[in-house]
Amino acid sequence: MKLTTIKPYPKNAKQHPKKQIEQIAASIKEFGFNQKIVVDKDNVIIVGHGRYEAAKLLGLEDVPVEKVNLNEQQAKAYRLADNKLNESDWDMDLAIGELKGLSSEMFELTGFDKDLLIEPDEKDDEVPDVPDEPKSKLGEIYQLGRHRVMCGDATKKEDVDKLMDGKKADMVFTDPPYFIQGSSTGLEVSDADSKMVEPFFNLFLESIHQNTKWASHLYVCCDWRTYPFIRRITDRLFKNKNLIVWNKGNPTMGVSYRQQYELVAFFSNSKKANSQTGFIGDGKVKKAKYEVKFKERPLNDLSLSNVWDIARVGGKREHFAEKPNELIKRAVQNSSNVDDIILDPFLGSGSTLIACEKTHRICYGMEIDPRYVDVIIDRYEQYSEEKAEKIG
């Protein structure tokens, strides 16, 4: 049947994003048009809207069609049933086994994400020794493959602007100083003292707000002492989504119960319009009286709970706050896509950068301590077998 004679059903409830249409088109091009479009007596589509859009994208004039004689009630039920009854769970072990046997070209045609084939490796959490005398200096910027690292201060707007170079991040994962004994700084302050802690969190969270895309996901590691500061600020800047509990397995020493978990605050850069200015967050200004609706970014895996059982980094740690690669990788894979920019304003020993390298994302990271910038560079070069370059 001529494609121009086929009519889409105007109330089709099944959504077909652009990416999916492109994948269907690629499948048709490689394997042929093997599933017919089903239409009613008036050539209105009952089943096959995705294939119809893919055929338009490919510029096809004729497509295989099956015309069925159904009444209006039957056609409506068939449309919904065809989509709903195709929804089922996968045996992912079997699926991954099949995917591993495909060439990269064939893999692309399946619609599965390459993240599925990423497996943990011993070198993921290997960190070089911290040098006594650093080579890096404050203000310098380094290119590490596709990644960008600056030795600078995450609370200074000019430093963050220099790092981002006009770009905005698609996601944030970061582990700021906790300001307690045993944190990355070793600095200890009273839990009740907000003169230093709250302004610090306010500065870097303001910077994150300005340098991330609308509806992007943000993960900020914290504990029960620092979460109240973060929550007060994020209530103003972001939409709080959840609080993830990272169960580290073996508890540490303690007298008021042994600590076995840390927290990861999860929120998005999708706060509603300010009531006075109508600023939405994507660079557009609307009149405040209008209700403007934006789609939230969904998680890539909706099956995950907010308790993550991931073992801490074992053996000697070069950084007090070093997080396991698997923890960061889970967040990155669930809240971003391949080639997205992931911002970490407290890069530490470079674990976020390694997680990005492993999952084919791009890390933009800030680290204030030149010694740890050296560690990050050494770690990347050992992991990737590529050389870093000073670019500023």
Tab-separated table of C-alpha atoms in Angstrom, residues 134-141 150-152 368-371 373-374:
chain	number	residue	atom	x	y	z
A	134	PRO	CA	52.750	18.088	43.150
A	135	LYS	CA	53.411	18.970	39.517
A	136	SER	CA	49.973	20.505	39.011
A	137	LYS	CA	49.204	24.070	40.053
A	138	LEU	CA	46.053	25.956	40.982
A	139	GLY	CA	44.322	27.405	37.926
A	140	GLU	CA	45.607	24.805	35.473
A	141	ILE	CA	43.258	22.829	33.195
A	150	MET	CA	40.768	21.788	36.541
A	151	CYS	CA	42.828	22.413	39.646
A	152	GLY	CA	40.546	24.995	41.182
A	368	ILE	CA	41.410	22.030	44.649
A	369	ASP	CA	44.395	19.986	45.885
A	370	PRO	CA	47.209	19.884	43.279
A	371	ARG	CA	48.464	16.587	44.704
A	373	VAL	CA	45.085	16.450	40.448
A	374	ASP	CA	48.371	14.595	39.921
